[in-house]
mmCIF file of C-alpha atoms (C1' of nucleotides) in Angstrom:
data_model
loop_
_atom_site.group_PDB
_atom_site.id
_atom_site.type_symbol
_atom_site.label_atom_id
_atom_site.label_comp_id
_atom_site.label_asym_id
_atom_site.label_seq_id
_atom_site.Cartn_x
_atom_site.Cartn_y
_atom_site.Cartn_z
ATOM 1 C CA UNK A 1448 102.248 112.804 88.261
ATOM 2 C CA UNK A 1449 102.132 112.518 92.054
ATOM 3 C CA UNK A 1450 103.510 109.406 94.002
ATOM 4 C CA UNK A 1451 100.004 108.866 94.827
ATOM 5 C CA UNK A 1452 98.617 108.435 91.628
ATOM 6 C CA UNK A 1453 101.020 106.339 91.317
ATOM 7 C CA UNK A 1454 100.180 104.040 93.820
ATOM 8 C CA UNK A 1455 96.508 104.028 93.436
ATOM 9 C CA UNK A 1456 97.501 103.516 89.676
ATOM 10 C CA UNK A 1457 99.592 100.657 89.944
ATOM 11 C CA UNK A 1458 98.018 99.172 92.556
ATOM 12 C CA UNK A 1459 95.598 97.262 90.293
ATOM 13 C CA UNK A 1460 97.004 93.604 89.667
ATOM 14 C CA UNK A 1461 95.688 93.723 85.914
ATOM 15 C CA UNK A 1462 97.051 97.220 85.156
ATOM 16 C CA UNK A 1463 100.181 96.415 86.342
ATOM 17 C CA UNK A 1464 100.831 93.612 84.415
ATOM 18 C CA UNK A 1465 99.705 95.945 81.730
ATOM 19 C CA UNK A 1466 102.654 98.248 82.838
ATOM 20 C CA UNK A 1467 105.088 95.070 82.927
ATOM 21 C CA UNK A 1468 104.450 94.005 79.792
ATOM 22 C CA UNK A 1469 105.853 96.929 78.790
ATOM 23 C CA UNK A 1470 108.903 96.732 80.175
ATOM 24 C CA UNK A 1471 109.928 94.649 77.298
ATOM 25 C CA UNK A 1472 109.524 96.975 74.780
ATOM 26 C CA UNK A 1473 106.888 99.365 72.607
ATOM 27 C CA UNK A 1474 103.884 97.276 71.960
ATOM 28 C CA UNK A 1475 100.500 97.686 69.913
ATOM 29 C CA UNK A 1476 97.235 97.257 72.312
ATOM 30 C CA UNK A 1477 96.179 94.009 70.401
ATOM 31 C CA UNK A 1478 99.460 92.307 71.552
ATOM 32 C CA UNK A 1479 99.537 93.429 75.314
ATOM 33 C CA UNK A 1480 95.425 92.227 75.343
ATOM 34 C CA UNK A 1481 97.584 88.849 73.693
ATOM 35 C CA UNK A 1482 98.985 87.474 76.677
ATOM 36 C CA UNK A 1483 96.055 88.255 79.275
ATOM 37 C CA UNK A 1484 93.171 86.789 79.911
ATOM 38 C CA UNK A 1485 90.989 89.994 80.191
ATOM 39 C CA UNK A 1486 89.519 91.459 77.114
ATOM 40 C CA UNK A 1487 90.942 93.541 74.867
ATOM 41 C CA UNK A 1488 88.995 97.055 75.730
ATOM 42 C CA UNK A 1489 89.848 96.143 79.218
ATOM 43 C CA UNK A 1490 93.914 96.670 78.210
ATOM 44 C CA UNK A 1491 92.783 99.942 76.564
ATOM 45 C CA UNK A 1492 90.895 101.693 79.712
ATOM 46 C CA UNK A 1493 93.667 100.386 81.951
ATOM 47 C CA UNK A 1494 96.060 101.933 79.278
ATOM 48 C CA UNK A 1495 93.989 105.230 79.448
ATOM 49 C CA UNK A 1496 94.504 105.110 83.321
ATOM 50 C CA UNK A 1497 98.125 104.804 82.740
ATOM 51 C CA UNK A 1498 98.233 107.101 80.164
ATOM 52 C CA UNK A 1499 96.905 109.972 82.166
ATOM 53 C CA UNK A 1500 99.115 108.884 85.021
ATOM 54 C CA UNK A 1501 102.059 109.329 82.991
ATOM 55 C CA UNK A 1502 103.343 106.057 83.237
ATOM 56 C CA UNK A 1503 103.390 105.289 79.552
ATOM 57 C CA UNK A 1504 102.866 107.055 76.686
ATOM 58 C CA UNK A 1505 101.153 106.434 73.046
ATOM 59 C CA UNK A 1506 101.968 106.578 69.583
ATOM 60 C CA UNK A 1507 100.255 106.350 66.305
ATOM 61 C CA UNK A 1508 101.213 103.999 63.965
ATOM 62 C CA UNK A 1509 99.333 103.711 61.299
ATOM 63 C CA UNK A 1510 95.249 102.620 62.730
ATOM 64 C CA UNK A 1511 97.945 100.953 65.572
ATOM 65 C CA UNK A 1512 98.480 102.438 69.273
ATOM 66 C CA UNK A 1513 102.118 101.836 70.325
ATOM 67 C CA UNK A 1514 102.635 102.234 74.345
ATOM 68 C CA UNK A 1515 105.337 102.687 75.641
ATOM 69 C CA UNK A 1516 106.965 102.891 79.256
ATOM 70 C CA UNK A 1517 107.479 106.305 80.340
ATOM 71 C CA UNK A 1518 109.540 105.771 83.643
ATOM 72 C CA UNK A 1519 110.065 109.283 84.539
ATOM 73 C CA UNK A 1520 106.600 108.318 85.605
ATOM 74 C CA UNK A 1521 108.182 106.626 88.913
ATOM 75 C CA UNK A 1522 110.568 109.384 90.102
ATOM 76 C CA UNK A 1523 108.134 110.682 92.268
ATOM 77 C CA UNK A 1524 107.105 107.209 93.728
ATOM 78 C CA UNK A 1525 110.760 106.422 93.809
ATOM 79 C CA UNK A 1526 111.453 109.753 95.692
ATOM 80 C CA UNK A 1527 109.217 109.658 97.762
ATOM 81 C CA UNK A 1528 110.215 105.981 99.177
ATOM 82 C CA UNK A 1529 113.906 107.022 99.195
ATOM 83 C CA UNK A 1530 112.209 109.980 101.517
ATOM 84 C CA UNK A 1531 111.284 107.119 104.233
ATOM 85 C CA UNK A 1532 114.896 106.138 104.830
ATOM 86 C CA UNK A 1533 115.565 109.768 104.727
ATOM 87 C CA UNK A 1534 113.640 109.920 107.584
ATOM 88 C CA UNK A 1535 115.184 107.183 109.412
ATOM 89 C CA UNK A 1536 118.485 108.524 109.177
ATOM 90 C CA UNK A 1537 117.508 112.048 110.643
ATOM 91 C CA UNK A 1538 115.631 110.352 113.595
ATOM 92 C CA UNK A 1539 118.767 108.236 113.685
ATOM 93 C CA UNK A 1540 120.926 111.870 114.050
ATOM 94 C CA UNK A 1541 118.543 113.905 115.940
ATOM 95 C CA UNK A 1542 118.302 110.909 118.653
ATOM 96 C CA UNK A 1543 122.095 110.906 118.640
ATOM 97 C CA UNK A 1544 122.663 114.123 119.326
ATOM 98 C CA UNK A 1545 119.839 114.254 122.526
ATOM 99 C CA UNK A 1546 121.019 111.378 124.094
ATOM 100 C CA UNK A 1547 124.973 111.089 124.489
ATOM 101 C CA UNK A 1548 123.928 107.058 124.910
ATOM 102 C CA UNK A 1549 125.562 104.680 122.809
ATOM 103 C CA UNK A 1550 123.355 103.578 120.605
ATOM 104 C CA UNK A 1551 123.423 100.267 118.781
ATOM 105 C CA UNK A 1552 120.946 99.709 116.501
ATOM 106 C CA UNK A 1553 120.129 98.554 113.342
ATOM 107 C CA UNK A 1554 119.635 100.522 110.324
ATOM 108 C CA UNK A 1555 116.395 100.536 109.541
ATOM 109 C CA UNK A 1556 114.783 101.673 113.072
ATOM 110 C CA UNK A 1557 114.721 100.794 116.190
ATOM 111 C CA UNK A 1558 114.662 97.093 118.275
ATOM 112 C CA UNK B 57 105.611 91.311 101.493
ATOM 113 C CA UNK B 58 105.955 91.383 97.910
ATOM 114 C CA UNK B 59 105.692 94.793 95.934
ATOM 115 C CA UNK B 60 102.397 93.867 94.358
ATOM 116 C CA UNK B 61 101.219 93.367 97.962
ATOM 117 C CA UNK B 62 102.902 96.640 99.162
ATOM 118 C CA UNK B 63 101.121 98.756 95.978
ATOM 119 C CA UNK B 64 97.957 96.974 96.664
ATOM 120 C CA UNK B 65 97.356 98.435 100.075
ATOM 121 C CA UNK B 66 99.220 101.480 99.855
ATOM 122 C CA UNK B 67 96.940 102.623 97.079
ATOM 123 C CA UNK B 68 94.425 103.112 99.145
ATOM 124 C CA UNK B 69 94.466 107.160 100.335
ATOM 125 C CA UNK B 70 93.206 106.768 103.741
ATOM 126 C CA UNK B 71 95.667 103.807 104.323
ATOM 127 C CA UNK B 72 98.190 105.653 103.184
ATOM 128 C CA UNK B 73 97.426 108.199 105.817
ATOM 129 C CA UNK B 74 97.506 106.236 108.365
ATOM 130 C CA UNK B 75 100.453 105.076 107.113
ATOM 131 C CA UNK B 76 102.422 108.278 106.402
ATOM 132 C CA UNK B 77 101.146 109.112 109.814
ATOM 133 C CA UNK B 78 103.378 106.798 111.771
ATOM 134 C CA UNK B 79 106.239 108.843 109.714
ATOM 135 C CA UNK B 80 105.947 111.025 112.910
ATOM 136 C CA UNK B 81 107.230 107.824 115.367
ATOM 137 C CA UNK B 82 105.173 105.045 117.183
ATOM 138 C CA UNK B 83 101.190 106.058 117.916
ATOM 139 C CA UNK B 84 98.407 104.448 119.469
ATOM 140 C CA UNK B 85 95.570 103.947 117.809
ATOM 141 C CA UNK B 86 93.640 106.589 119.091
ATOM 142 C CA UNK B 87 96.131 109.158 118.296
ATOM 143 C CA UNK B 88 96.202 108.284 114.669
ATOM 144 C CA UNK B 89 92.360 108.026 114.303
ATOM 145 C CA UNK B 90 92.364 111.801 116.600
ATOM 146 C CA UNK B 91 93.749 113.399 112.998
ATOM 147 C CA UNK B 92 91.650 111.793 110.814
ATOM 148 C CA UNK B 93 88.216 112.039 109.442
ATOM 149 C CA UNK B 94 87.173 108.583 109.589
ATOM 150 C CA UNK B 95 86.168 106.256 112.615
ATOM 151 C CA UNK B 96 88.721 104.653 114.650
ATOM 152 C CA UNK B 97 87.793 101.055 114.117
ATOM 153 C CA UNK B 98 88.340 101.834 110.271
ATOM 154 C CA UNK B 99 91.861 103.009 111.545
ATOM 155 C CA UNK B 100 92.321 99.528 112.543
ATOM 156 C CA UNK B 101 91.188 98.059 109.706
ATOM 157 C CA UNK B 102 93.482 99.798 107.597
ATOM 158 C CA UNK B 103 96.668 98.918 110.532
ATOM 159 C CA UNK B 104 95.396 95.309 110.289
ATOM 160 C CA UNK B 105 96.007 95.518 106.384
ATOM 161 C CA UNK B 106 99.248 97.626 106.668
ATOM 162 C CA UNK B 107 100.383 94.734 109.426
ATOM 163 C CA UNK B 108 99.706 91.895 107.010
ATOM 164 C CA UNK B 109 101.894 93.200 104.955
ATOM 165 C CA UNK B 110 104.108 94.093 106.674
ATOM 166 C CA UNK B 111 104.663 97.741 106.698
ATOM 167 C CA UNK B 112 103.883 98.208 110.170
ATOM 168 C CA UNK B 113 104.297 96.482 113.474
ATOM 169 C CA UNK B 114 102.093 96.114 116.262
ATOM 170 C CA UNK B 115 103.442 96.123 120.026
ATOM 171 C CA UNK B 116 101.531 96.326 123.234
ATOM 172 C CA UNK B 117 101.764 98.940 125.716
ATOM 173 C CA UNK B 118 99.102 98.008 128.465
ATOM 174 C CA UNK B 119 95.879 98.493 126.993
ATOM 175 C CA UNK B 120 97.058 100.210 124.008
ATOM 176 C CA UNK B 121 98.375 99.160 120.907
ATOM 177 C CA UNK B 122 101.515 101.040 119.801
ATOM 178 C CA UNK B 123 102.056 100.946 115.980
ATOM 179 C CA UNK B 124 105.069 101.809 114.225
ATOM 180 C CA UNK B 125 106.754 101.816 110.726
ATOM 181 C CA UNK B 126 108.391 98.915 109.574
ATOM 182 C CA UNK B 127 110.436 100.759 106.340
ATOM 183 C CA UNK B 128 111.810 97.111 105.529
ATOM 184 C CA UNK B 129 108.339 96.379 104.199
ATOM 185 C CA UNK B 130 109.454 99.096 101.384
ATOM 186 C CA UNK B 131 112.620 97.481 100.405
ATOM 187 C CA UNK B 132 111.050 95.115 97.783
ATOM 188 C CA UNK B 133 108.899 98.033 95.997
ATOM 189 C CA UNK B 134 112.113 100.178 96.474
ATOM 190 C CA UNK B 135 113.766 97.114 94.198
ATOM 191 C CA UNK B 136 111.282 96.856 92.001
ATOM 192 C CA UNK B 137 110.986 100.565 91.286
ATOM 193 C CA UNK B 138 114.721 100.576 90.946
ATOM 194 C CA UNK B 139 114.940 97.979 88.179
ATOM 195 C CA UNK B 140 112.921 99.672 86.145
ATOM 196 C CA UNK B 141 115.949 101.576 85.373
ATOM 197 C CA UNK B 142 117.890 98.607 85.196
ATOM 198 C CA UNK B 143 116.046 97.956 82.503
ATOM 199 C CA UNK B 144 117.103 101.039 80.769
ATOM 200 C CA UNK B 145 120.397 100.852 81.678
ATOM 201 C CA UNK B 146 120.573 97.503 79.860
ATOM 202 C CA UNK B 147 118.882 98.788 77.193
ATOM 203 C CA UNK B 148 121.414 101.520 76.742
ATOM 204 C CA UNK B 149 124.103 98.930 77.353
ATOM 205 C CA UNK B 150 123.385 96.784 74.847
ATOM 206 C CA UNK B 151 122.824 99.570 72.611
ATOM 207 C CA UNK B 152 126.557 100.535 73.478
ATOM 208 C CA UNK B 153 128.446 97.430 72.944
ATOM 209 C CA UNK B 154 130.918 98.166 71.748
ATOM 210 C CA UNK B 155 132.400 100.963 74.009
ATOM 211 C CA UNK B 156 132.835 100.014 77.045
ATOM 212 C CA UNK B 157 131.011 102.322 79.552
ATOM 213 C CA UNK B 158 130.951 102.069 83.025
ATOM 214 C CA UNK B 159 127.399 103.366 83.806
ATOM 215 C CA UNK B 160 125.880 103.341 87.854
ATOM 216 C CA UNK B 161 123.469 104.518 89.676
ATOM 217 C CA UNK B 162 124.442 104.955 93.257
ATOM 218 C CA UNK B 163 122.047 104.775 96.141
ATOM 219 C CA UNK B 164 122.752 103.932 100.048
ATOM 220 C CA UNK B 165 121.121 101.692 102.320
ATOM 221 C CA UNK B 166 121.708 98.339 100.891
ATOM 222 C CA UNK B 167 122.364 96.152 103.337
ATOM 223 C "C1'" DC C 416 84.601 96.775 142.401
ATOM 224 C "C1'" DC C 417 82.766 99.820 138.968
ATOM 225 C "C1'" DG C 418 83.345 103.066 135.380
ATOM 226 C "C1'" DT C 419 86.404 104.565 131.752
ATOM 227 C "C1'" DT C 420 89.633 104.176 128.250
ATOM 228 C "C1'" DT C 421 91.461 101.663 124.501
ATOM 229 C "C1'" DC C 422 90.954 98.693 120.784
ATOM 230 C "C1'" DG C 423 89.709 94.659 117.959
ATOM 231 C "C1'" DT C 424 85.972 92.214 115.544
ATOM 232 C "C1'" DA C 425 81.220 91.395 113.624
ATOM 233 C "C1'" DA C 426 77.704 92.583 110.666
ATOM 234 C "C1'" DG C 427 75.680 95.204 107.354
ATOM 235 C "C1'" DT C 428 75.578 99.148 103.854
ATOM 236 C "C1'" DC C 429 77.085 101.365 99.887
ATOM 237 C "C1'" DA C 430 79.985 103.357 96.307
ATOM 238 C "C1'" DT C 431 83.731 102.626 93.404
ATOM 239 C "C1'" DG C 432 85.772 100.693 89.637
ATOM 240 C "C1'" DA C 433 87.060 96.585 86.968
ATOM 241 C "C1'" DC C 434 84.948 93.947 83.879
ATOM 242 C "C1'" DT C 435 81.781 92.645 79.875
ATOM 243 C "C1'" DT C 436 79.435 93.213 75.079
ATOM 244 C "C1'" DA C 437 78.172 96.290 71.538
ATOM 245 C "C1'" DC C 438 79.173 99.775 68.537
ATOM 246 C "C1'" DC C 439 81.675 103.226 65.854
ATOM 247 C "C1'" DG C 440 85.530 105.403 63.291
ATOM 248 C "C1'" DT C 441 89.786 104.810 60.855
ATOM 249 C "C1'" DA C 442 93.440 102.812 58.153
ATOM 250 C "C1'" DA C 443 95.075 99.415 55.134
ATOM 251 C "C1'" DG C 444 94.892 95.389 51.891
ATOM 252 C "C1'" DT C 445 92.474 93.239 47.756
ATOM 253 C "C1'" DA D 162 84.275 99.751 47.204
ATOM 254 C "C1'" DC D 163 84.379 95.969 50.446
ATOM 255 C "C1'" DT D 164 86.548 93.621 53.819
ATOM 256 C "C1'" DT D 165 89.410 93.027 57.513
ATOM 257 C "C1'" DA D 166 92.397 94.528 61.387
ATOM 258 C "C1'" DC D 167 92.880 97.766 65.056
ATOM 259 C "C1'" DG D 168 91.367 100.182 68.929
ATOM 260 C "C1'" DG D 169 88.711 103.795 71.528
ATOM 261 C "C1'" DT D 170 84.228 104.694 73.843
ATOM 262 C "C1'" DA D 171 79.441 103.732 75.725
ATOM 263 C "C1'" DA D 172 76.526 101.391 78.648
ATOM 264 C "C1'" DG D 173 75.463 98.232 81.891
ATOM 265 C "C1'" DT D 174 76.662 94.449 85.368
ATOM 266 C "C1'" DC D 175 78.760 92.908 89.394
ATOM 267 C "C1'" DA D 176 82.107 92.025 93.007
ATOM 268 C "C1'" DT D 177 85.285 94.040 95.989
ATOM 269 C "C1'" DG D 178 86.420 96.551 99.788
ATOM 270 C "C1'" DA D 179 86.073 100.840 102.479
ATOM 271 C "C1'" DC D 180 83.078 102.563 105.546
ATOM 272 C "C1'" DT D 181 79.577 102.634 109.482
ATOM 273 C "C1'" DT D 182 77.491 101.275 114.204
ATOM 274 C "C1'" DA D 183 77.296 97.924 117.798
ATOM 275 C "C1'" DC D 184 79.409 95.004 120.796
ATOM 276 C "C1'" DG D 185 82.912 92.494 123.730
ATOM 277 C "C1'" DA D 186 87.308 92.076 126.033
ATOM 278 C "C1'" DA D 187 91.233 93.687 128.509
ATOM 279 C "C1'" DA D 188 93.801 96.987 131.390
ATOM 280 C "C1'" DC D 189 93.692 100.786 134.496
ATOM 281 C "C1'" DG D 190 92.044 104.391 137.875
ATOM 282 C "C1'" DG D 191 88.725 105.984 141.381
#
DNA sequence: CCGTTTCGTAAGTCATGACTTACCGTAAGT
DNA sequence: ACTTACGGTAAGTCATGACTTACGAAACGG
């Protein structure tokens, strides 16, 4: 979905460490709910938020649910934070060409 | 700070306005609260927040306060995003052994 | 000086959403 | 068929935090 999804999505502590957990591998609901302290339909409505976020995707198994990672679901975020260096370096160019100053400066902005 | 910290308040929408507003270059506070729909002292609220963690900087200008970016507050989401495909890439190592494949992902701005 | 601009902080309100328990359907084992 | 494991959904509770207005302090202009 949208970088800001995204961010509103992961920005829960508990969802993301139901996102982590996946980073390991596939995993069945009743395992990820395993290894946290919330309850279990807790794991499932924060895997329904990530589910519709598109930041991991289900499969049946049987009566199981196995989630897994989808990380395509981070390009956007990912883009769009590579876009804020983007932006540094054009400032960076645009500044060079006004000013015929020499400019010294780090790379991330200015000092 | 940390990339939990930067998700945290960066999932907020109106933060991230404020936030994505100082894309532009340094602003006062009243400029960035002049585009907005909410009250300015809810504009600081949300710079205090985006200070702590330190996505933004604060300097003084008189009686103004001029906020600005501060893109190295990014570089530990940026790292986390980016080893989510680590992940993969290990993965798919692993998976490929035996040939030896020389797989990267190239990216500037590491320092 | 005195008024204005700029901004942070305090205090209080209110909605959102992250939990809980309870319940239901479904698949498998015996 | 009965029992158990698995997991989604409903309903209700409750805390967090995103707002508001009101106020105070600091710099500046007239």
């Amino acid at each position: 979905m949208t970088y800001e999804t995204a961010l509103a999505v992961l920005g829960d502590p508990t969802r993301r460490q139901v996102f982590e957990r996946l980073r390991g591998g596939p995993c069945p609901v009743h395992a990820i709910a395993a290894g946290m302290t919330v309850s279990r339909p807790a794991v499932s409505q924060h895997l329904k938020v990530l589910k519709d976020a598109g930041l991991v995707e289900e499969r049946s198994e049987g009566v199981r649910r196995i989630y897994s990672l989808r990380r395509e679901g981070l390009a956007e975020l990912r883009d769009w934070l590579d876009s804020f260096w983007d932006d540094a370096l054009l400032a960076f160019k645009i500044e060079a060409e006004r000013t015929h100053w020499q400019i010294k400066r780090t790379r991330d902005g200015n000092e």
